[in-house]
Amino acid sequence: MKDKLVLVGNGMAGMRALEELFKHNTTDDKGSDQYDVTVIGAEPHPNYNRIMLSPVLAGEQIIDDIILNSREWYEENNIELITGDAAVEISRVKKSVITESGKEFPYDRLLIATGSNPFIIPIPGADKEGVLGFRDIHDVDVMVQAAKDHKKAVVIGGGLLGLEAANGLMKQGMDVTVVHLLDSLMERQLDKPASSLLKSSLEERGMTFLMETSTAEILGDKRVTSVKFADGSEIDADLVVMAVGIRPNLELAKKAGIHCERGIVVNDTMQTFDPVIYSVGECVQHRNECYGLVAPLFEQAKVAANHLAHVGSTRYIGSMTSTKLKVTGIDLFSAGEFNEQEGDEVLQIQDVASGVYKKLVLKDNVIKGAVMFGDTMDGTWYFSLMRDATNIADFRKTILFGQHDLGDAGHGESTMVMSLPDDAEICGCNGVTKGDIVQAISKNGIFTLDEVRAHTKASSSCGSCTGLVESILASTVGEGYDATPSKKAVCKCTDHCHDDVINAIKEHELKTMPAVREFLEWKTPDGCAACRPALNYYLMAHWPEDYKDDLQSRFINERAHGNIQKDGTYSVVPRMFGGLVKPDELRAIADVCDKFDVPEMKVTGGQRIDMFGIKKEDLPAMWKDLSDAGFVSGHAYGKAMRTVKTCAGKTWCRFGTQNSTGLGVKLEELTWGSYMQHKYKLAVSGCPRNCAEATIKDFGVVCVDSGYELHIGGNGGIKVRVTDLLCKVETEEEVIEYCAAFTQKYREEAHYLERTAPWVERVGLTYIKDCIVDDEKERLALAERFKISQKISQVDPWKARAEGQDAHEFTQLKIAG
Amino acid sequence: MSNWSEVVALEEIPQLGSRVVKTDTMNIAVFRTASDEIFAMKDECPHKKGPLSQGIVHGTSVTCPLHNWRIDLTSGEALGPDEGCTNVFPVKVENGMVFIDLKVVQTA
Ligand SMILES: Cc1cc2nc3c(=O)[nH]c(=O)nc-3n(C[C@H](O)[C@H](O)[C@H](O)COP(=O)(O)OP(=O)(O)OC[C@H]3O[C@@H](n4cnc5c(N)ncnc54)[C@H](O)[C@@H]3O)c2cc1C
Ligand code: SF4
Ligand code: SF4
Ligand code: FES
């Protein structure tokens, strides 16, 4: 017999918790394989996207568009659904819930997600017909109906909700006056300048404001006819919407003797004082905070679900939130503490003519808060810098101009995503268009990047379109968008983020994959295709001498030591140190190509030769010939050190200042064979003319008369990023030492699949300089650790396989029939 | 009538890995899970025919190396929101040897 789980409150947080719970099923059962689930909802509808009531009111969407779980969905998932019948009593002694109509539902576990109620100011006349809050479908129906028969609306409250209501009513054809107690709109999200910009642009659209005005009474017979204010003045009104705040809906819980303060008090696992009763959503008070936005509620839902499913002990530790106003045509963004305190610094631009205002509040070069109006394209970027507490010292001067000003040509695109046509291709790998993504989001009620990936495949391959997809998500679902959990989990097998994993491996000396999964309470026994390669890499990078590389946790390219092509054949690229090559070597390559019927050869951008179309079974024999001629693998297939590109340099070029080819060979000898989080490229240019393009490499050297400039964090490819200058050194020995140290720093600290460019942006150049340039001891220690690791990984995988290692990987079995 | 044909020793398939078996008509991927369960299916992803044998095996599913579809080893069906199915074939292990039912392969 399954336990009984009853959910009271058929809304966004509660239903999210159920969906999260179902994900933990270990069988193929629909619904939950641990509980019989009953959902009791006061509203007569299945769960819908409450956030989208604003666009519905504005006539931009219809109710059908915003249903998140259809009645069929409940049925398919074996949920007993009660609608239009509120729970009126919880008997904790009998462990049952009683509804208005007198039905009784026993529970083993109870989840209370009753949301909140609009606060109705207790003034005379507040109970008249035509006075309401803005909370549910019913309210929207009443407003839309009123707009048909009446003309004048008053919205009390100039916050987010009030302004969205006012905008919607205006779109429905009413004359709208917004009454606000304070002297600036949305004071909880905006500072004064942004607030006054907002006010004037709403006024331009025809909205009227009564600021610093307090409502005293609502007049009329049965229905409201006018509103009277504290100063004695009065205005006509046929409809009054109160949007002055919400109150957690805790009556039911309180009556049952569950401890409540402002909300229902819960601990970090979302349990109330009665441990079999959980609570999530707006009705909850957690660590003294009540939340009114969906992103934090979804995090709560996840934690509650994990606990209900008896997996892991993730904890909810509170959320950082950001806000956007969903009024079409008005761009506004706010996050964190946007009013500066003593000791904070402020970066600000204001362009009155074009209606743009941006402000960042900093403390010690870390963003604490942001407010933007008119141009909010970089909102998500600022928010992630804030969340990651990135030190922004290095790009302080340009940060207000946005991410595309960071010498990063690629990001500019993401900021234009709103203006892209529907057929614009967003994910080149999987051929997914903007229209596909938008449709998937609205049709399936999607809030997270993971869900977009699952439904469309966009950004699920190389991932470089992730930024674009996130922007589409943000612009399609408004603030319901969940890109901003306090940390990003490695994959669905865990709630821990990459840093948690790296730290655990280091601090608790975890040296095997099962040990990591057990320590961090992985939800799957042997991980998945996303986390296994990551764990395998982290273990290899931290315990090079103890950990044995796990072949089955590597992508096929790294297992077969060649790039799998779309027809299932492989390509072979031998290493040519520094791009130098001898006649004998070229001859050997030519012979190999003849012998194995190689259909095509190409000179690569990394100054070596690519042979395409090799059958997997032929690889070891071909490698043997190449190995006999002195070649080793070029690792062109791996998340590994790829090439060191060089220019002609001093030996031949009249501009050359140093021996760039010679240095390139030394650097390649130093770094070849090293596995990384992602591909890793180097280059050495003989003079600032930079023929080897060293300033778009992960580690680039530009030779000058007096020594060597070292550049880091560059990137060609889809998003071009120019390197940052790390420092200048005088000798080749120093170049080698700094290169080893920087490489090791990256290997130990970046997240799996994170290239040096985003890593440098995330942790900040200053942080890297502090450790590599200013701290000699640390630099030497890093370089030493790199050497130890290289001792183990500088083994040519081709030679080993030509001699028979992993033969099963390359031999096909045959049977007749 | 089944037609069991011996293909390889269990030990020669890596745990959480696979081997490819070539028949006259197709390539078959034979998978071994962490708990030594064996599954066989046509080595062709229902998406764009990617070689499933080259994917990463986890639980009782394999992730295709080309575009990350997840395929259920027991049913051959794509998991999650993807839709599609590849043929699965009966297998058995006896005395440490893996057998495939060729009868089913030939009629597939
Ligand atoms: C117009 C509008 C716009 C919004 N815009 C945004 C936005 O842009 N971004 C954002 O993040 N958030 C926004 N929000 C807030 C967001 O919708 C809420 O934070 C979220 O819906 C709260 O989820 P919940 O599950 O706690 O409550 P709800 O979604 O309100 O669900 C609670 C449910 O419980 C039911 N219920 C209550 N008592 C009982 C009972 N005794 N028995 C049975 N059922 C009961 C209620 O009827 C309700 O259906 C907006 C809200 C509104 C109203
Ligand atoms: S980001 Fe990748 S997954 Fe998306 S288009 Fe590009 S190349 Fe592909
Ligand atoms: S970078 Fe300078 S030294 Fe090297 S080839 Fe170009 S001009 Fe010559
Ligand atoms: S071919 Fe398998 S996922 Fe595309």
mmCIF file of C-alpha atoms in Angstrom, chain A residues 155-347:
data_model
loop_
_atom_site.group_PDB
_atom_site.id
_atom_site.type_symbol
_atom_site.label_atom_id
_atom_site.label_comp_id
_atom_site.label_asym_id
_atom_site.label_seq_id
_atom_site.Cartn_x
_atom_site.Cartn_y
_atom_site.Cartn_z
ATOM 1 C CA VAL A 155 -6.281 50.959 -8.888
ATOM 2 C CA ILE A 156 -5.053 51.374 -5.342
ATOM 3 C CA GLY A 157 -1.364 50.562 -5.111
ATOM 4 C CA GLY A 158 1.435 51.581 -7.467
ATOM 5 C CA GLY A 159 3.524 48.446 -7.100
ATOM 6 C CA LEU A 160 4.246 45.712 -9.618
ATOM 7 C CA LEU A 161 0.822 44.115 -9.413
ATOM 8 C CA GLY A 162 -1.110 47.410 -9.351
ATOM 9 C CA LEU A 163 0.634 48.706 -12.443
ATOM 10 C CA GLU A 164 0.065 45.457 -14.320
ATOM 11 C CA ALA A 165 -3.622 45.607 -13.379
ATOM 12 C CA ALA A 166 -3.826 49.264 -14.408
ATOM 13 C CA ASN A 167 -2.170 48.550 -17.715
ATOM 14 C CA GLY A 168 -4.540 45.647 -18.393
ATOM 15 C CA LEU A 169 -7.652 47.662 -17.556
ATOM 16 C CA MET A 170 -6.427 50.452 -19.813
ATOM 17 C CA LYS A 171 -6.001 47.922 -22.616
ATOM 18 C CA GLN A 172 -9.588 46.817 -21.909
ATOM 19 C CA GLY A 173 -10.637 50.399 -22.665
ATOM 20 C CA MET A 174 -11.075 51.871 -19.211
ATOM 21 C CA ASP A 175 -9.877 55.207 -17.867
ATOM 22 C CA VAL A 176 -7.487 54.257 -15.128
ATOM 23 C CA THR A 177 -6.263 56.217 -12.137
ATOM 24 C CA VAL A 178 -3.553 54.714 -9.963
ATOM 25 C CA VAL A 179 -3.567 55.829 -6.341
ATOM 26 C CA HIS A 180 -0.297 55.445 -4.471
ATOM 27 C CA LEU A 181 0.469 56.215 -0.854
ATOM 28 C CA LEU A 182 4.120 57.129 -1.372
ATOM 29 C CA ASP A 183 5.824 59.603 -3.666
ATOM 30 C CA SER A 184 7.347 57.083 -6.060
ATOM 31 C CA LEU A 185 6.040 54.016 -7.897
ATOM 32 C CA MET A 186 7.326 50.520 -7.230
ATOM 33 C CA GLU A 187 9.485 51.835 -4.425
ATOM 34 C CA ARG A 188 10.383 48.295 -3.360
ATOM 35 C CA GLN A 189 11.993 47.586 -6.730
ATOM 36 C CA LEU A 190 13.025 50.986 -8.083
ATOM 37 C CA ASP A 191 15.031 53.960 -6.975
ATOM 38 C CA LYS A 192 13.667 57.450 -7.506
ATOM 39 C CA PRO A 193 15.067 58.227 -10.984
ATOM 40 C CA ALA A 194 13.896 54.910 -12.450
ATOM 41 C CA SER A 195 10.554 55.299 -10.801
ATOM 42 C CA SER A 196 9.960 58.717 -12.286
ATOM 43 C CA LEU A 197 10.965 57.489 -15.752
ATOM 44 C CA LEU A 198 8.443 54.714 -15.368
ATOM 45 C CA LYS A 199 5.766 57.148 -14.277
ATOM 46 C CA SER A 200 6.238 59.434 -17.246
ATOM 47 C CA SER A 201 6.172 56.619 -19.734
ATOM 48 C CA LEU A 202 2.955 55.249 -18.245
ATOM 49 C CA GLU A 203 1.480 58.743 -18.275
ATOM 50 C CA GLU A 204 2.321 58.994 -21.943
ATOM 51 C CA ARG A 205 0.208 55.900 -22.459
ATOM 52 C CA GLY A 206 -2.728 57.579 -20.771
ATOM 53 C CA MET A 207 -2.519 56.441 -17.173
ATOM 54 C CA THR A 208 -3.326 58.965 -14.428
ATOM 55 C CA PHE A 209 -1.574 59.016 -11.063
ATOM 56 C CA LEU A 210 -2.528 60.326 -7.657
ATOM 57 C CA MET A 211 0.681 60.160 -5.635
ATOM 58 C CA GLU A 212 1.034 60.507 -1.874
ATOM 59 C CA THR A 213 -2.663 59.927 -1.590
ATOM 60 C CA SER A 214 -4.336 57.777 0.988
ATOM 61 C CA THR A 215 -7.742 56.241 0.411
ATOM 62 C CA ALA A 216 -10.332 56.875 3.140
ATOM 63 C CA GLU A 217 -13.621 55.424 1.968
ATOM 64 C CA ILE A 218 -15.392 53.744 -0.885
ATOM 65 C CA LEU A 219 -18.769 55.266 -1.699
ATOM 66 C CA GLY A 220 -21.827 53.936 -3.517
ATOM 67 C CA ASP A 221 -25.026 52.060 -2.857
ATOM 68 C CA LYS A 222 -24.603 48.440 -3.721
ATOM 69 C CA ARG A 223 -21.861 49.067 -6.266
ATOM 70 C CA VAL A 224 -18.979 51.469 -5.921
ATOM 71 C CA THR A 225 -19.551 54.895 -7.490
ATOM 72 C CA SER A 226 -16.609 56.876 -6.159
ATOM 73 C CA VAL A 227 -13.522 56.824 -3.978
ATOM 74 C CA LYS A 228 -12.883 59.349 -1.244
ATOM 75 C CA PHE A 229 -9.394 60.253 -0.047
ATOM 76 C CA ALA A 230 -7.972 61.334 3.300
ATOM 77 C CA ASP A 231 -7.702 64.951 2.169
ATOM 78 C CA GLY A 232 -11.461 64.993 1.469
ATOM 79 C CA SER A 233 -11.222 64.920 -2.334
ATOM 80 C CA GLU A 234 -13.178 62.355 -4.320
ATOM 81 C CA ILE A 235 -13.073 60.743 -7.791
ATOM 82 C CA ASP A 236 -15.654 58.708 -9.696
ATOM 83 C CA ALA A 237 -15.085 54.983 -9.982
ATOM 84 C CA ASP A 238 -17.050 51.986 -11.269
ATOM 85 C CA LEU A 239 -14.326 49.525 -10.411
ATOM 86 C CA VAL A 240 -11.714 49.539 -7.637
ATOM 87 C CA VAL A 241 -8.788 47.142 -7.686
ATOM 88 C CA MET A 242 -6.812 46.879 -4.484
ATOM 89 C CA ALA A 243 -3.218 45.919 -5.067
ATOM 90 C CA VAL A 244 -1.525 47.044 -1.895
ATOM 91 C CA GLY A 245 0.088 43.783 -0.971
ATOM 92 C CA ILE A 246 -0.575 40.164 -0.188
ATOM 93 C CA ARG A 247 -1.021 38.263 3.041
ATOM 94 C CA PRO A 248 0.052 34.633 3.359
ATOM 95 C CA ASN A 249 -3.014 32.451 3.453
ATOM 96 C CA LEU A 250 -2.514 30.711 6.756
ATOM 97 C CA GLU A 251 -6.029 30.457 8.272
ATOM 98 C CA LEU A 252 -6.298 26.739 7.677
ATOM 99 C CA ALA A 253 -2.898 25.964 9.160
ATOM 100 C CA LYS A 254 -3.392 28.266 12.109
ATOM 101 C CA LYS A 255 -6.723 26.697 12.947
ATOM 102 C CA ALA A 256 -5.040 23.310 13.028
ATOM 103 C CA GLY A 257 -2.568 24.585 15.595
ATOM 104 C CA ILE A 258 0.426 24.721 13.257
ATOM 105 C CA HIS A 259 2.895 27.389 14.297
ATOM 106 C CA CYS A 260 2.447 30.538 12.188
ATOM 107 C CA GLU A 261 3.895 34.002 12.393
ATOM 108 C CA ARG A 262 3.532 36.184 9.292
ATOM 109 C CA GLY A 263 3.360 32.970 7.309
ATOM 110 C CA ILE A 264 3.367 29.273 8.065
ATOM 111 C CA VAL A 265 6.746 28.728 9.685
ATOM 112 C CA VAL A 266 8.898 26.035 8.015
ATOM 113 C CA ASN A 267 12.441 24.724 8.452
ATOM 114 C CA ASP A 268 15.068 24.229 5.742
ATOM 115 C CA THR A 269 13.395 21.057 4.519
ATOM 116 C CA MET A 270 10.055 22.865 4.197
ATOM 117 C CA GLN A 271 8.466 21.042 7.135
ATOM 118 C CA THR A 272 6.132 22.842 9.516
ATOM 119 C CA PHE A 273 6.248 22.259 13.241
ATOM 120 C CA ASP A 274 4.299 19.080 12.565
ATOM 121 C CA PRO A 275 6.905 17.065 10.652
ATOM 122 C CA VAL A 276 4.414 15.157 8.501
ATOM 123 C CA ILE A 277 3.001 18.469 7.282
ATOM 124 C CA TYR A 278 5.038 20.364 4.680
ATOM 125 C CA SER A 279 4.356 23.762 3.258
ATOM 126 C CA VAL A 280 5.643 25.641 0.208
ATOM 127 C CA GLY A 281 4.771 28.813 -1.660
ATOM 128 C CA GLU A 282 3.631 32.252 -0.712
ATOM 129 C CA CYS A 283 1.926 31.008 2.434
ATOM 130 C CA VAL A 284 5.296 30.089 3.927
ATOM 131 C CA GLN A 285 7.672 31.956 6.195
ATOM 132 C CA HIS A 286 11.207 30.608 5.916
ATOM 133 C CA ARG A 287 14.120 32.054 7.885
ATOM 134 C CA ASN A 288 11.934 35.052 8.499
ATOM 135 C CA GLU A 289 11.285 35.717 4.806
ATOM 136 C CA CYS A 290 8.049 35.438 2.865
ATOM 137 C CA TYR A 291 8.399 35.331 -0.914
ATOM 138 C CA GLY A 292 6.017 36.629 -3.575
ATOM 139 C CA LEU A 293 7.737 35.538 -6.785
ATOM 140 C CA VAL A 294 7.766 32.119 -8.361
ATOM 141 C CA ALA A 295 11.497 31.451 -8.727
ATOM 142 C CA PRO A 296 12.114 31.032 -4.985
ATOM 143 C CA LEU A 297 8.873 29.080 -4.603
ATOM 144 C CA PHE A 298 10.050 26.613 -7.212
ATOM 145 C CA GLU A 299 13.264 26.084 -5.305
ATOM 146 C CA GLN A 300 11.215 25.407 -2.199
ATOM 147 C CA ALA A 301 9.068 22.974 -4.167
ATOM 148 C CA LYS A 302 12.133 21.050 -5.232
ATOM 149 C CA VAL A 303 13.453 20.741 -1.707
ATOM 150 C CA ALA A 304 10.069 19.595 -0.385
ATOM 151 C CA ALA A 305 9.811 17.023 -3.183
ATOM 152 C CA ASN A 306 13.256 15.613 -2.462
ATOM 153 C CA HIS A 307 12.351 15.238 1.149
ATOM 154 C CA LEU A 308 8.989 13.650 0.387
ATOM 155 C CA ALA A 309 10.712 11.202 -1.949
ATOM 156 C CA HIS A 310 13.267 10.374 0.746
ATOM 157 C CA VAL A 311 16.169 11.292 -1.500
ATOM 158 C CA GLY A 312 19.000 13.428 -0.330
ATOM 159 C CA SER A 313 18.762 16.110 2.235
ATOM 160 C CA THR A 314 18.925 19.214 0.127
ATOM 161 C CA ARG A 315 18.063 22.286 2.050
ATOM 162 C CA TYR A 316 16.386 25.471 1.121
ATOM 163 C CA ILE A 317 18.542 28.367 2.200
ATOM 164 C CA GLY A 318 16.604 31.293 0.819
ATOM 165 C CA SER A 319 16.750 32.968 -2.575
ATOM 166 C CA MET A 320 17.922 36.074 -4.308
ATOM 167 C CA THR A 321 15.228 37.470 -6.535
ATOM 168 C CA SER A 322 14.978 39.845 -9.439
ATOM 169 C CA THR A 323 11.952 41.577 -10.892
ATOM 170 C CA LYS A 324 10.667 42.596 -14.269
ATOM 171 C CA LEU A 325 7.459 44.471 -14.995
ATOM 172 C CA LYS A 326 5.252 42.658 -17.484
ATOM 173 C CA VAL A 327 3.895 45.668 -19.320
ATOM 174 C CA THR A 328 4.502 45.246 -23.011
ATOM 175 C CA GLY A 329 6.749 47.985 -24.269
ATOM 176 C CA ILE A 330 8.197 48.975 -20.936
ATOM 177 C CA ASP A 331 11.574 47.508 -20.079
ATOM 178 C CA LEU A 332 12.384 47.501 -16.454
ATOM 179 C CA PHE A 333 14.630 45.336 -14.340
ATOM 180 C CA SER A 334 15.522 45.345 -10.697
ATOM 181 C CA ALA A 335 17.468 43.060 -8.410
ATOM 182 C CA GLY A 336 19.081 43.096 -4.995
ATOM 183 C CA GLU A 337 19.803 46.137 -2.882
ATOM 184 C CA PHE A 338 19.474 48.976 -5.329
ATOM 185 C CA ASN A 339 19.516 51.809 -2.799
ATOM 186 C CA GLU A 340 23.099 52.403 -1.792
ATOM 187 C CA GLN A 341 24.158 52.250 1.851
ATOM 188 C CA GLU A 342 27.124 53.969 3.363
ATOM 189 C CA GLY A 343 30.332 52.509 1.952
ATOM 190 C CA ASP A 344 28.723 51.348 -1.269
ATOM 191 C CA GLU A 345 29.656 52.739 -4.638
ATOM 192 C CA VAL A 346 27.315 53.545 -7.465
ATOM 193 C CA LEU A 347 27.785 53.261 -11.220
#
